[in-house]
XYZ file of C-alpha atoms in Angstrom:
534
model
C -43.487 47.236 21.120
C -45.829 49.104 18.719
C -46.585 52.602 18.568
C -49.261 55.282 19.020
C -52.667 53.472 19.367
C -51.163 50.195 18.746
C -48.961 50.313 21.630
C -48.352 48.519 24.716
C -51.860 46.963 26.577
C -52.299 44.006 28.121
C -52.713 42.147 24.919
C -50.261 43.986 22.841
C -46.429 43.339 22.675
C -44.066 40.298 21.592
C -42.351 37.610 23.881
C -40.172 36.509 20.844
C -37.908 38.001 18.367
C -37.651 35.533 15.827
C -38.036 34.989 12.022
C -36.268 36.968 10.019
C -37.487 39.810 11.731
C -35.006 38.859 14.455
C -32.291 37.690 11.851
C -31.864 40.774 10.226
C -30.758 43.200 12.750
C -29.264 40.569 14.766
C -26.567 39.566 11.842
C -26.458 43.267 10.860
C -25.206 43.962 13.887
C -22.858 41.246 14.149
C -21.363 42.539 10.429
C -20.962 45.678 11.478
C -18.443 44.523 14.185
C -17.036 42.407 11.681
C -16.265 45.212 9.654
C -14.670 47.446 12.399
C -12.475 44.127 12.984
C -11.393 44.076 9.423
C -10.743 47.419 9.071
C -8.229 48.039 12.446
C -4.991 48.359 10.959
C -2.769 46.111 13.199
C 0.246 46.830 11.291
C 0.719 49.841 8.785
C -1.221 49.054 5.525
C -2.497 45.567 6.909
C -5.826 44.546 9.036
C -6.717 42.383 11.919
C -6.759 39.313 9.568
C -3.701 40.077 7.715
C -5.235 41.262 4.552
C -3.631 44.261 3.092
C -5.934 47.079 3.327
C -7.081 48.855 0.389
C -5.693 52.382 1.613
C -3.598 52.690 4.094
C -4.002 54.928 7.448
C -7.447 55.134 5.527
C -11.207 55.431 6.836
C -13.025 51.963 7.606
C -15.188 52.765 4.941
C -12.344 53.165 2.917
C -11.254 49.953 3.757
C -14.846 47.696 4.581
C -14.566 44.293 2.923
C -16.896 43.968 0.147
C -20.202 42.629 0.971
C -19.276 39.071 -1.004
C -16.502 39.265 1.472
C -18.084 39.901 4.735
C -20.513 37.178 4.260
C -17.858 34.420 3.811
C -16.088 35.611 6.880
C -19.303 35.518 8.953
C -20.002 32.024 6.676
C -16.514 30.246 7.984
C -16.455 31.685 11.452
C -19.919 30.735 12.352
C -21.375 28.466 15.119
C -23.189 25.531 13.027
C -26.565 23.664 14.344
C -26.478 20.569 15.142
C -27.702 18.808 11.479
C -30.831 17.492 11.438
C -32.194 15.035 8.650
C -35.882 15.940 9.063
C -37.859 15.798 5.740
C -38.860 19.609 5.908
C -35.827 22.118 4.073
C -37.436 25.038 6.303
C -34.930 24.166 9.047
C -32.596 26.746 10.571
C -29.464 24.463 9.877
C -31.060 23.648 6.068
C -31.438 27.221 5.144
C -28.521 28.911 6.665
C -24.746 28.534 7.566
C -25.415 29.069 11.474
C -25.034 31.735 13.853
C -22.504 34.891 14.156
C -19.781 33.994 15.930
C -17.879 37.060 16.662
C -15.501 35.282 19.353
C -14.802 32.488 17.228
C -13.598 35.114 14.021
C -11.803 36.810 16.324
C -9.689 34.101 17.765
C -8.924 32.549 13.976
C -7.345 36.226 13.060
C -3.890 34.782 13.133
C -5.160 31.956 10.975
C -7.195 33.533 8.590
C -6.391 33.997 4.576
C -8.747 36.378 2.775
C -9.614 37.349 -1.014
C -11.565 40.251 -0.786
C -12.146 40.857 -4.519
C -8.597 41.317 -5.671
C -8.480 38.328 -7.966
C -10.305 38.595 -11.271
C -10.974 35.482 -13.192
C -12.108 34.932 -16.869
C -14.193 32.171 -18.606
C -12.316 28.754 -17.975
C -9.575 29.863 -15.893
C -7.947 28.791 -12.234
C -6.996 30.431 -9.112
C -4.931 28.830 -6.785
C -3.602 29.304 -3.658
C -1.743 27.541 -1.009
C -3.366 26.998 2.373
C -0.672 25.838 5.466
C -2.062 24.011 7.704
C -0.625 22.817 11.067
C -1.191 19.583 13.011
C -3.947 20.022 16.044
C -6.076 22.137 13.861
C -10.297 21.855 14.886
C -11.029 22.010 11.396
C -10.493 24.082 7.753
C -13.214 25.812 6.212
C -12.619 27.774 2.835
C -15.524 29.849 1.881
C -16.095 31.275 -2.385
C -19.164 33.649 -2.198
C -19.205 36.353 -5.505
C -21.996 38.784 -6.682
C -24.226 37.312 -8.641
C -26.295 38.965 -11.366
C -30.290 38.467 -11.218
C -31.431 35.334 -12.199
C -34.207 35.388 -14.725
C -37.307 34.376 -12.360
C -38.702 31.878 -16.077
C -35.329 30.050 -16.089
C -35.506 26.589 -14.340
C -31.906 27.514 -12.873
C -31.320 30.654 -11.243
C -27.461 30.823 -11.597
C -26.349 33.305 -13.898
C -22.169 32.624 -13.247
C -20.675 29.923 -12.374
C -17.376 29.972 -10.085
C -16.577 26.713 -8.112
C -14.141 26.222 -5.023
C -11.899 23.049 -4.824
C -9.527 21.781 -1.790
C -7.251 19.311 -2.055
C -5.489 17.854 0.673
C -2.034 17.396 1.266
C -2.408 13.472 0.385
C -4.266 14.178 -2.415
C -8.215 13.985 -1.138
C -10.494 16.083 -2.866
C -13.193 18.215 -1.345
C -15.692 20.005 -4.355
C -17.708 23.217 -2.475
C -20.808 21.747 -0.745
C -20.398 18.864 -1.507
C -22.330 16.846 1.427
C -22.966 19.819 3.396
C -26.706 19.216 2.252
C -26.949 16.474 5.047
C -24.295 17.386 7.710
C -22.315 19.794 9.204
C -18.812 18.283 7.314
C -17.869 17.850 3.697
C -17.727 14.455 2.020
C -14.289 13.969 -0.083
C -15.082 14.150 -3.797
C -18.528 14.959 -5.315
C -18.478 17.358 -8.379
C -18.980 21.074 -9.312
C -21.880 22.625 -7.778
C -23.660 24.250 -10.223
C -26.587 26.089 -8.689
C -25.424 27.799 -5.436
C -23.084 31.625 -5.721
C -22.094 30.458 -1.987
C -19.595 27.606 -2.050
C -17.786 25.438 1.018
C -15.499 23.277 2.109
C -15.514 22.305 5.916
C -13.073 19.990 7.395
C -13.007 18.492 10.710
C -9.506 17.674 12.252
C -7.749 18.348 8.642
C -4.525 16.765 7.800
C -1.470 18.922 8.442
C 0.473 20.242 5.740
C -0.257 22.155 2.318
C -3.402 22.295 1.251
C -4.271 23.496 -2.030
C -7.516 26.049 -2.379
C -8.596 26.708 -5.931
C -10.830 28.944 -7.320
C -12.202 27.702 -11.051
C -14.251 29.846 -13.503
C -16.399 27.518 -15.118
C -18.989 30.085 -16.581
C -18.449 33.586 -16.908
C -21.651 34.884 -18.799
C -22.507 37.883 -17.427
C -20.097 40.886 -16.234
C -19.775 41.313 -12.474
C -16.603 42.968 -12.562
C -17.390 46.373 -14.059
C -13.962 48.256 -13.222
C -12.572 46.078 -16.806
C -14.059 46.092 -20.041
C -13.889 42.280 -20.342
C -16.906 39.969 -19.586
C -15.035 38.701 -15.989
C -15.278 38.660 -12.637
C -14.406 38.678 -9.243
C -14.980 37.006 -5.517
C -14.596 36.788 -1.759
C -12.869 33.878 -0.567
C -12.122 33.489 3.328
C -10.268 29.950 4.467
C -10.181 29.570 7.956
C -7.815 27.361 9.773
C -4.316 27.667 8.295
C -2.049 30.375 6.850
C -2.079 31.151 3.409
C -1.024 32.719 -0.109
C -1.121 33.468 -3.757
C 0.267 31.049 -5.845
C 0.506 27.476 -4.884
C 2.195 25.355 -3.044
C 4.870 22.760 -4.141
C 2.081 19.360 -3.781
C 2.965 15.578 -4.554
C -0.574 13.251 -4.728
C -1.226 9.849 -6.502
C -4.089 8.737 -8.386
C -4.823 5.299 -10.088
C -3.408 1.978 -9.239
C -1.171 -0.359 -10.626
C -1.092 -3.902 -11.424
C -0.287 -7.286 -10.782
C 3.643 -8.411 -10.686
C 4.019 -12.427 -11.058
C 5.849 -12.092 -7.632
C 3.086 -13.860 -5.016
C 2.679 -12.260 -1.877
C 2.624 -14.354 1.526
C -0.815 -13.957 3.134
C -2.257 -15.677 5.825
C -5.015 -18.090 5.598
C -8.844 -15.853 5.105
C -10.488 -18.589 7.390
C -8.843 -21.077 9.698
C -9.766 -23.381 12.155
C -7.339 -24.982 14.990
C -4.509 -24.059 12.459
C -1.386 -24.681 14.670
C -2.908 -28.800 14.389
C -1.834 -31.048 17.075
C -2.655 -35.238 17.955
C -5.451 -36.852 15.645
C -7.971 -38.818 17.191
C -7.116 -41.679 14.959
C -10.830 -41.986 13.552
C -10.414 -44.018 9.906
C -14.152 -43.535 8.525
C -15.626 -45.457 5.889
C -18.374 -42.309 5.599
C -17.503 -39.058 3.798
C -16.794 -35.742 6.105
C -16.955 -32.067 5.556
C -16.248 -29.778 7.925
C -18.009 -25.777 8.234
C -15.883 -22.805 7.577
C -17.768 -19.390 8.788
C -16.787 -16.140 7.573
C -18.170 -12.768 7.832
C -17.754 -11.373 3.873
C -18.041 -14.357 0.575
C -14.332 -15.374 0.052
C -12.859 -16.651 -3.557
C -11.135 -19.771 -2.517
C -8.092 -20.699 -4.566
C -7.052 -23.193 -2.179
C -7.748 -25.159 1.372
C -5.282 -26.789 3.978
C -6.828 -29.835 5.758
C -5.041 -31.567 8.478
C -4.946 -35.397 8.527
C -2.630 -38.578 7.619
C -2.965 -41.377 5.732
C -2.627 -45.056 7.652
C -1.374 -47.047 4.940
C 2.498 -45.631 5.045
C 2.429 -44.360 1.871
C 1.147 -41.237 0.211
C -2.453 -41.271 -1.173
C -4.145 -38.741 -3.950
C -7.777 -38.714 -3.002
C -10.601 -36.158 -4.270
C -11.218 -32.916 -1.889
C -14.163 -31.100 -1.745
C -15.954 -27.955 -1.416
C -19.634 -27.629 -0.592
C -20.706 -23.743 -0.659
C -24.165 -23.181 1.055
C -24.504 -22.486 5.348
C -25.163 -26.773 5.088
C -23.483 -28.938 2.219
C -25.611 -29.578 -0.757
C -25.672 -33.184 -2.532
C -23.216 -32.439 -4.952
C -19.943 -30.731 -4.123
C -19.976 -26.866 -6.047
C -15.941 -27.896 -6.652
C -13.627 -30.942 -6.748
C -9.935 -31.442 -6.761
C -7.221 -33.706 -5.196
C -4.767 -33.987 -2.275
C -1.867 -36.035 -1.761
C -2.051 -37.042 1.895
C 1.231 -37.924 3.720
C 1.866 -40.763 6.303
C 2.713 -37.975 8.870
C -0.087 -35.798 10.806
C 0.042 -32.245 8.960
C -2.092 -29.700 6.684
C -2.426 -31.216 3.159
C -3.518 -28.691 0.831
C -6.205 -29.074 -2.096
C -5.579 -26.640 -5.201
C -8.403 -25.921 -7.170
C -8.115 -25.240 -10.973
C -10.196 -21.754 -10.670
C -10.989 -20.118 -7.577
C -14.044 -20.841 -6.709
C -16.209 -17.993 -5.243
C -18.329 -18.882 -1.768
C -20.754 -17.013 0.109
C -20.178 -16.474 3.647
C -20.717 -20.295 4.940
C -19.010 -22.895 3.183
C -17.997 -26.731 3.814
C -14.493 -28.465 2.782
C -13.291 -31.830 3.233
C -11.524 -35.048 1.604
C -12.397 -38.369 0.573
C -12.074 -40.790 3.306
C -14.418 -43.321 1.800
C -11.422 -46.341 2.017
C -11.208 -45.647 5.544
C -7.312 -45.363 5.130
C -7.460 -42.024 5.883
C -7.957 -40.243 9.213
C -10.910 -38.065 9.648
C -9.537 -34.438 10.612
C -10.123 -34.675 14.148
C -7.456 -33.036 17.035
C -7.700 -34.444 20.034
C -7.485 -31.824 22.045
C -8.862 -28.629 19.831
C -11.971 -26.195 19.519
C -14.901 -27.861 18.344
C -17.129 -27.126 15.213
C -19.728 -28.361 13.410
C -19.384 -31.110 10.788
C -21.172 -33.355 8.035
C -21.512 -37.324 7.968
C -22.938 -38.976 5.078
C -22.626 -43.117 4.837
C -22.869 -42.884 0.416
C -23.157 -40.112 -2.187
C -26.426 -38.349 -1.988
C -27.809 -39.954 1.408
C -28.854 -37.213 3.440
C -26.018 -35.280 5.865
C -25.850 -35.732 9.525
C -24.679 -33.122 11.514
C -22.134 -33.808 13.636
C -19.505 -31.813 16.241
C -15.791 -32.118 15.418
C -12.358 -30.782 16.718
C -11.223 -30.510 12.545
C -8.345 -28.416 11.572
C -8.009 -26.279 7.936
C -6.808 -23.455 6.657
C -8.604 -21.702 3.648
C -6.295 -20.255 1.342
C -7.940 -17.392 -0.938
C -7.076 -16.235 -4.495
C -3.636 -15.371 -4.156
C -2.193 -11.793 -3.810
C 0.911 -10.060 -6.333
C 3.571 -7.689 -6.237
C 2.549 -4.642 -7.128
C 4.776 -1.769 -8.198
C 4.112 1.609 -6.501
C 5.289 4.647 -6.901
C 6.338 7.201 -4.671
C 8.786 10.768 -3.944
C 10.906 11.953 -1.887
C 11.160 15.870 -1.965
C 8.336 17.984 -3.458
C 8.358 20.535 -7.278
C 9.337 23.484 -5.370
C 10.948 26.395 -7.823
C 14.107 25.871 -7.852
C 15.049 22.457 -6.283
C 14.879 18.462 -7.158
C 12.659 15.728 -6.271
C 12.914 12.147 -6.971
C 10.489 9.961 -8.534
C 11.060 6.665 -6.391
C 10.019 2.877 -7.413
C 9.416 0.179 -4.772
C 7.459 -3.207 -4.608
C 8.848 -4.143 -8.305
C 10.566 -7.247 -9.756
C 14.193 -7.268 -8.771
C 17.256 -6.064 -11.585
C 15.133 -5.761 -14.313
C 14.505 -2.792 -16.418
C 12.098 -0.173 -16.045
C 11.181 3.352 -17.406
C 9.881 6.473 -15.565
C 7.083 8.164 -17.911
C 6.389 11.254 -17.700
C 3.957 13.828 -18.893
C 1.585 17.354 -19.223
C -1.643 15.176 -18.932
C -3.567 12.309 -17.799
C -6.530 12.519 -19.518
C -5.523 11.930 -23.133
C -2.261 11.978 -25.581
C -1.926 12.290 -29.164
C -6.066 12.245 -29.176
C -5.987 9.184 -27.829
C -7.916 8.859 -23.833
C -6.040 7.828 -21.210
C -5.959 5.765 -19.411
C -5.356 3.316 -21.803
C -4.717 -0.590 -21.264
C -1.555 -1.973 -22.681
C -2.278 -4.971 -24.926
C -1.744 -8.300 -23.244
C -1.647 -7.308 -20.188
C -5.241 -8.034 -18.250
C -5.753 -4.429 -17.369
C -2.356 -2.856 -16.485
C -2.944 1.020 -17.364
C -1.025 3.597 -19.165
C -2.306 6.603 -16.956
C -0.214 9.416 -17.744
C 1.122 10.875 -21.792
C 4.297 9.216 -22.218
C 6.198 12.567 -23.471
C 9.445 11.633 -21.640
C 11.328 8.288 -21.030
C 13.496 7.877 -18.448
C 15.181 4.384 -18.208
C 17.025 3.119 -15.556
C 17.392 -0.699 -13.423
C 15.521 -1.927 -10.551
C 17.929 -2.970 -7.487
C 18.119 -6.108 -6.179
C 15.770 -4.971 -3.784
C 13.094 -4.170 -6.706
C 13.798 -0.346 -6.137
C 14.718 2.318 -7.995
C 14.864 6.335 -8.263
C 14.984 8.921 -10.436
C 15.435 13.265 -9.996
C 13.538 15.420 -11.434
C 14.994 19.316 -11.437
C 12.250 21.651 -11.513
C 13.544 25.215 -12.540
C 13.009 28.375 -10.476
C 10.750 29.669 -12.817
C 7.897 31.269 -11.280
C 5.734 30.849 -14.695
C 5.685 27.410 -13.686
C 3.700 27.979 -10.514
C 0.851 25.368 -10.817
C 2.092 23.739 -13.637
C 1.244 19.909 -13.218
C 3.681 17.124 -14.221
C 2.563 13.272 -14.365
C 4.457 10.408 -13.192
C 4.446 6.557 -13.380
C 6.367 3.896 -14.028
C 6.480 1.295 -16.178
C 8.696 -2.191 -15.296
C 10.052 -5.578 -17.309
C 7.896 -8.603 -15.973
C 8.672 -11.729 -18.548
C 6.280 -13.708 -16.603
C 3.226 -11.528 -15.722
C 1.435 -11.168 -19.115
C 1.683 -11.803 -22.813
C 3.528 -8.359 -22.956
C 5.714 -8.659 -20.029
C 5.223 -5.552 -18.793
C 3.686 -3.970 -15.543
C 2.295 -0.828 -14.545
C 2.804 1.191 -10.666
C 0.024 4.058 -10.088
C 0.466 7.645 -11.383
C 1.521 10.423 -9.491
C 0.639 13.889 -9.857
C 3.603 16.731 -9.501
C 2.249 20.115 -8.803
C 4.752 22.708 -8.519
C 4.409 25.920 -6.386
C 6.715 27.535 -3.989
């Protein structure tokens, strides 16, 4: 209510409290309980949250959280709005991170890691830590907030520094700070650096269990915020909610890239089939060509199609086969091969020179014009629709028919992939492993310090005559060895215990003998990325 004169009449008081007139005291509130939690001292010399307090058996303002601090632990505990997509920005869930939740930052205590400020970065470097994370988790939601120097009001961009938070999952996902939080209440894997916000997250829904790496990157240190040094640097609050965590990193094994093509052919079942397991022919002999409609739901690249029929003569016959692409056939067929048809009732099949690329409704069929060959028609099979013409380029009839094929797509290789067992921890081995390769041949693990360029030149870079299979990591070390019989192999990699090699990352891939895949006879599996931590 107002006061004096202005006071309470009839006409005079307030049935809200909102705006930020309610905001204000209603969050400052809600810190100020925030900072008595941070500042109990559970343990000697440690706080609710298990941060180490700044003094020990000291005052709470002696040990408050610096404000940077406070605001990402009120940022990753809060209760989010429901996400709206409305066209307006001067939404509640648009402007802000949601409401206090003093409950909710109460019960993550025991799963709680905190930077409050004691990490000071410099232009270009990286902070990492290691986040543990175990299976049944709600979500994870890391939170980089610094102090920001004043922008200058004239400058189109109001960031002055620029720090930027990256998560990476356990299998290797990426998560850049706010990246998708613009439209939801969750972060969309990848994105890039955001460059304009000094408040940075990561939320996670249901996040994989394991280690999860948190890093801190200091893209752009221009102006000082840390004033205790006499170096331009600075320094930051970072809360992660959701898993247990520490300095350093830990020991993480992710893959990136792909490899390519063996000459080994995989088995694969038909993309489109039609009474495929066949059955008694109707013993129709037309004198008329046939086609029959294949249906699918995505354009296929045919390499080949099965048709099930006989010829009545005894002997084998090599006739043309057919492929009409369109939802009815056209007057002239988009591809033509030939098929040697049997005396016996079975699927034929008609190879076509080049795949040949349909949309989502095609038409296939064979020559029966001599009316020695039986029209693909199962006595006692699911009906479709199919085409009768009486010559080339007479108009089609449609007719319905119990036909039987199998359309065969563009066939699928081998490819080598690589894989560990074991992960870089200080002090211990892990093994590079091969599978999915050509069997007792040689092959090479490469490895090296970078995957973005060697010797000045970028990688990755394509091997000569070999349609695309990728060098993706420096080839500083060779390490040859033989593929089993079972187109395996393995090779250990002893990491020392070393802590100066916290974070250091190591490349992987292999590289395998393939006489008949290219013009180099060589093959590439996908890279793998080694980071090793504790």
């Amino acid at each position: 209510d107002r006061t004096g004169s202005a006071g309470y009449s009839s006409g005079n008081w307030y049935s809200n409290f909102g705006g930020t007139s309610g905001a204000t005291p209603i969050v400052a509130g809600h810190n100020v309980l925030a900072i008595e939690m941070f500042t109990t001292e559970v343990v000697p010399g440690y706080g609710l949250f298990g941060q180490q307090l700044r003094v020990p058996g000291g005052s709470a303002h002696q040990n408050r959280p610096h404000f940077p601090t406070l605001k990402a632990l009120q940022v990753a505990n809060a209760a989010q709005y429901a996400f709206s997509s409305g066209s307006s920005d001067n939404r509640r869930e648009h402007q802000g991170w949601g409401f206090p939740d003093l409950q909710e930052m109460y019960d993550n205590r025991l799963k709680t890691f905190i930077v409050d400020e004691t990490d000071v970065v410099s232009q270009g470097s990286v902070t990492q830590y290691g986040i543990s994370v175990t299976s049944g988790q709600p979500y994870l939601k890391a939170v980089l907030n610094w102090n920001e120097p004043a922008g200058n009001p004239a400058a189109s961009q109001q960031l002055v520094n620029n720090l930027s938070l990256r998560v990476t999952s356990p299998s290797g996902t990426v998560y850049w700070g706010n990246n998708g939080l613009n439209s939801g209440v969750w972060s969309v894997a990848g994105g890039s650096e955001d460059t304009i916000n000094s408040i940075e997250c990561v939320f996670v829904q249901n996040p994989q269990a394991g280690n999860w790496l948190v890093e801190v990157l200091a893209t752009a240190i221009v102006q000082d915020n840390h004033v205790e040094t006499p170096a331009v640097d600075a320094d930051y609050g970072l809360v992660v909610v959701g898993g247990t965590g520490q300095s350093g990193t830990f020991a993480q094994f992710s893959k990136f890239g792909q490899g390519c093509n063996s000459s080994i052919v995989l088995p694969a079942p038909p993309c489109a089939e039609w009474n495929p397991g066949g059955g008694p022919l109707s013993g129709q002999t037309p004198t008329t060509e046939w086609v029959y409609r294949v249906g699918s739901s995505v354009p296929l690249s045919v390499h080949s199609f099965d048709i099930y029929t006989r010829s009545t003569t005894g002997q084998p016959q090599t006739v043309n086969a057919y492929l009409y692409d369109g939802v009815s056939p056209g007057v002239v067929p988009t591809a033509v091969t030939t098929v040697t048809i049997g005396a016996s009732p079975g699927f034929y099949t008609a190879t076509f020179a080049t795949p040949v690329n349909t949309t989502s409704v095609f038409h296939v069929g064979v020559d029966t014009s001599s009316g020695t060959i039986e029209r693909s028609e199962i006595v006692t099979g699911s009906a479709n629709v199919g085409y009768e013409r009486v010559t080339p380029g007479s108009a089609w009839g449609v007719r319905i028919v119990r036909a039987g094929y199998r359309i065969n797509c563009s066939p699928v290789y081998q490819v080598p992939a690589i894989d560990n067992s074991g992960t870089p921890q200080l002090g211990s081995t892990y093994n590079l492993l091969l599978s999915q390769a050509p069997p007792s041949v040689p092959c090479v693990l490469v490895s090296g310090l970078s995957d973005t360029i060697y010797q000045g030149i970028p990688l990755p870079v394509t091997l000569p005559g070999t349609n695309g299979c990728d060098l993706l990591v420096a080839p500083t070390a060779l390490d040859p060895t033989f593929t089993s019989g079972a187109g395996t192999a393995s090779r250990p990699m002893v990491v020392p215990n070393n802590s100066s090699l916290t974070g250091l990352d190591v490349f992987h891939q292999w590289v395998v003998a393939d006489a008949a895949a290219n013009g180099l006879g060589l093959i590439t599996s996908d890279g793998g990325k080694a980071t090793v931590g504790l």
